[in-house]
Every structure is written in structure tokens, then in C-alpha cells.
Amino acid sequence: MTIATKEQLNAFVTETVRTTPVTDIHTHLFAESFGDLLLWGVDELLTYHYLIAETFRFRPDLSYDAFWQLSKREQADLIWQTLFIDHSPYSEACRGVVTVLNRLGFDLSKRDLEEYRAYFRSVSAGDYIDRILKLANVKTVVMTNDPFDAYERGKWDSGAEQDPRFLAALRIDPLLNLWDSSWSKLKEQGYEVGADLSGVTLAEIRRFLKDWIARMNPLYMAVSLPNDFAYPEDSVRVRIIDECIVPVAREAGIPFAMMIGVKRKVNPSLKDAGDSLGKSDIGAVERIVSKYQDVKFLVTMLSRENQHELAVTARKNRNLLVFGCWWFLNNPSLIEEITRMRLELLGGSVIPQHSDCRILDQLLYKWDHSRAIIGKVLCDKYGDLFDAGWRLEEEEIRRDIEDLLGGVFWKFLGKPDPAA
Ligand code: RAT
Ligand code: ZN
């Protein structure tokens, strides 16, 4: 049906973005068979590392050690008191908790943490996964799977049943960022590697990658890279990229995802909350994607300052797909600015968002909040077309939104959307 008025247009776009199921291309969530690797519930929500960093800002009296010695429940109590009771929770990470509790139907007027806890004690992980995926309208979740983590490896070894809603991504940070310590872990897994990359080491790294690809069937290989990531460069990292990651990605027909711009551990006392960001050299991205035009690259960058040049680089290289507003960019003002700019430069050939959820429940807020902004930006974009005399069919808008919320990803992979 053709859309006749601006009011109709806005209502249709908003509703379609709200109700279209999502493929969430990067999370830290796990299927139920991974046991306690899947985090969920109110104490996990409150102890999300984003909230830990915010809590310390209000508590100069609190020592890092004292905090880390508390039980998870005690940490959650302290964070709740500091960020939700002593102050109003309007930072994005705090607002997220409020959205989640509200969407679960809790009475927020009482602010009674014990009541929320009682609910989580009464529900099973399996039922809760079903409830959250349905409420968040997420059809597929891409996990972050680390073959260097012995605990996670144990889960893969146990041959647990696969849940088709949770798909794998092979994460290789230790290989590219911590070779000095990770080579011995490869050796323990039976690969003939040496610290200096000599002999059969590079072939053995390729064998390691191929073995894990066969085992996990990952949609892509991924790494987070520091803000000073350079390419080309005379370094272990770049040799492994050139001689192992690229050829294996090519052979397996899967993309290499680069998440660029992290400064790890600027405050180690904060643990996971102690990482920061820095502006990166877009030239490194430009050079690697244009050198390997037969390899697909998914790229997200952490610094706001890199966003425009990243979008322009994607215009020049069709093997580069830009995705998500990552981590410190996952805030409404920045999502709006970045999404607007990307749609203006790239049309719909982009993945506007991923959730990066670490806790299952967060799917509710990360997607609610992002959908509202994507919807708003699209209303403006279609509205501009409408003003210029372009009339749209509902079917065309539905197609575009399905693409943005998953279709673009699956087409880039060259695979059918398994949940379609
Ligand atoms: O967003 C986060 O929670 C970060 O801690 C990281 O996990 C980041 O997203 C990453 O994948 O390295
Ligand atoms: Zn992440």
C-alpha cells in the first residue's frame, strides 16, 4: 500500500522498526547449554561493568579492594544505593536497568530490589531466555566465543546441544594482542607453535583457526584492536593477520571483524570497567581492506572522531561493512548522530547497531533504546523523500528495515538468514 501522508509515514516507520525481529551481530551472551557463562538477573544487571565505573565516581570513600571483596549481591546493593537511590539513574547504563525492570513489569515506585530478586529466583534460565528474546524481539544472537578460555572450551568439548537462536563468532584477541602469553596456550592445545613464529608456527596457527571454525561454525572471526593499531607494520600481530587470519578467512568464506580503538586497562583497579578508548588511524583500515578485496571485513571503531572517515572508507570498499555504535558510543545522542551520518553516506548498506549485551536482560533496553533512535532517523530520511515528491510503498519500507536489522548482515555473509 502506498503511504499517503506524513503522519501515516511516521506511524508506519516507527511501528515497523519496533516490531521487526533483529539479528544481533555482536553480544557476549551465551546459549543455555553454556551454563553459568550466560549471565542474567538483577544482580548481574546491576554489576555490569559500565555501572561499576559510574559507582566509583560517586564514592571517593570506597576502596577498589573493598569493593572487589564484596559478594555479587553486596556489590549490587551498593550500586543500587549509589546510582539509583542516592542519585537519579539517567546515565544511559542506569536508564537501561530502569527500562529492563519496567519492561519486566515490576513496580518501580517501590524501588524494592528484594522483590525483583524474588522473581529471578523463581524462573529457569531456559524460560527466561524465551521470555527475553520474545520481549526484545531478537531472533538471533551472535555470541563471542573464545577458544583461549579453558572454561568455555570445556563447554564446547562437552558437545552440548546447539540452540539455533545463538550462533558463534570466533574471537581471537589473545592471538593478535597477547601472543607473548598465548602461544603457550596453543601449545597446550597440541599445536606446534613457538614464541618467535618460526618453523611451522604460522601453519599451526592456521590449523588452530580451521579446527575451531570446524567446531564452532562461526559467522565471522573477530578481534578488538588497540587505538594505535597499525597496518602494515613489522609486528607479530600483522604477520599473523597477513599469514593466518586473512588466508583462513578467505578459505572459510567468513569475514574478519575488527573492532578498533580500545585502550585496555587504563585503570586496572576497575578490572573490566578499566578500559578506555583512543582515536585510531583510518589509514590502517583503508590499507588492509583495499589490499584484500577478496576478503570481507566487518569494522566498528570506538572513537567518535573516527566515524565519518570510516563511513567514507566503506564507500570506497564494498568488502567493508560498518557495524554498530560500539560501547562508549552506545548512547542516544551519539547513536543518533552516527546513524544519521551513516544513512546519509551509505544508504541502507550498513548495520546500524549491535547490542554488545553481557547480560541477557539487557537485550530489552539496548534494543528498545536503539530502535527508537533508528526509527526517528528513518522517519526524517523518508520524510525528506516524501517532501521531495517520492511516494513509498509500505512493502518498500518493511524491506529496508528488515535489511537494516539483519538482512544486510546475512547478505554480506552470503548466507540465508536461518531465522527468516
Ligand atoms: O562493551 C563491552 O562490554 C566491552 O567490555 C567489550 O566487551 C567490547 O565490547 C569487546 O567486545 O571487546
Ligand atoms: Zn563486545
PDB file of C-alpha atoms in Angstrom, residues 29 31 44 46 59-60 65 68 108 110 113 126 129 157 186 248 250 256 261-262 268 278 283 348 351 356 393 417:
ATOM      1  CA  LEU A  29      25.622 -13.704  25.604  1.00  0.00           C
ATOM      2  CA  ALA A  31      23.081 -20.214  24.881  1.00  0.00           C
ATOM      3  CA  GLU A  44      24.133  -9.218  37.117  1.00  0.00           C
ATOM      4  CA  LEU A  46      23.491  -4.004  38.480  1.00  0.00           C
ATOM      5  CA  ARG A  59      32.167   7.003  46.105  1.00  0.00           C
ATOM      6  CA  PRO A  60      35.625   8.510  46.740  1.00  0.00           C
ATOM      7  CA  ASP A  65      39.828  -3.719  47.046  1.00  0.00           C
ATOM      8  CA  TRP A  68      36.004  -6.426  44.863  1.00  0.00           C
ATOM      9  CA  LEU A 108       9.198   0.796  40.093  1.00  0.00           C
ATOM     10  CA  LYS A 110       8.655   0.764  45.484  1.00  0.00           C
ATOM     11  CA  LEU A 113      15.393  -4.794  44.984  1.00  0.00           C
ATOM     12  CA  GLY A 126      15.520 -21.606  29.608  1.00  0.00           C
ATOM     13  CA  ILE A 129      15.774 -16.810  27.541  1.00  0.00           C
ATOM     14  CA  ASP A 157      34.113 -30.231  24.484  1.00  0.00           C
ATOM     15  CA  LEU A 186      48.156 -23.017  21.807  1.00  0.00           C
ATOM     16  CA  VAL A 248      41.816 -18.650   6.705  1.00  0.00           C
ATOM     17  CA  ARG A 250      39.295 -16.326   2.600  1.00  0.00           C
ATOM     18  CA  PHE A 256      37.226 -10.801   9.682  1.00  0.00           C
ATOM     19  CA  GLY A 261      40.104   1.819  19.217  1.00  0.00           C
ATOM     20  CA  VAL A 262      40.384   0.230  22.670  1.00  0.00           C
ATOM     21  CA  PRO A 268      43.454  -1.829  36.176  1.00  0.00           C
ATOM     22  CA  GLY A 278      41.515   6.446  21.658  1.00  0.00           C
ATOM     23  CA  GLY A 283      44.664   4.621   7.051  1.00  0.00           C
ATOM     24  CA  GLY A 348      20.998   1.122   3.859  1.00  0.00           C
ATOM     25  CA  ILE A 351      24.479  -2.471  10.153  1.00  0.00           C
ATOM     26  CA  ASP A 356      27.109  -5.828  22.971  1.00  0.00           C
ATOM     27  CA  GLU A 393       5.057   1.622  -0.530  1.00  0.00           C
ATOM     28  CA  ASP A 417      19.074 -15.826   7.415  1.00  0.00           C
TER      29      ASP A 417
END
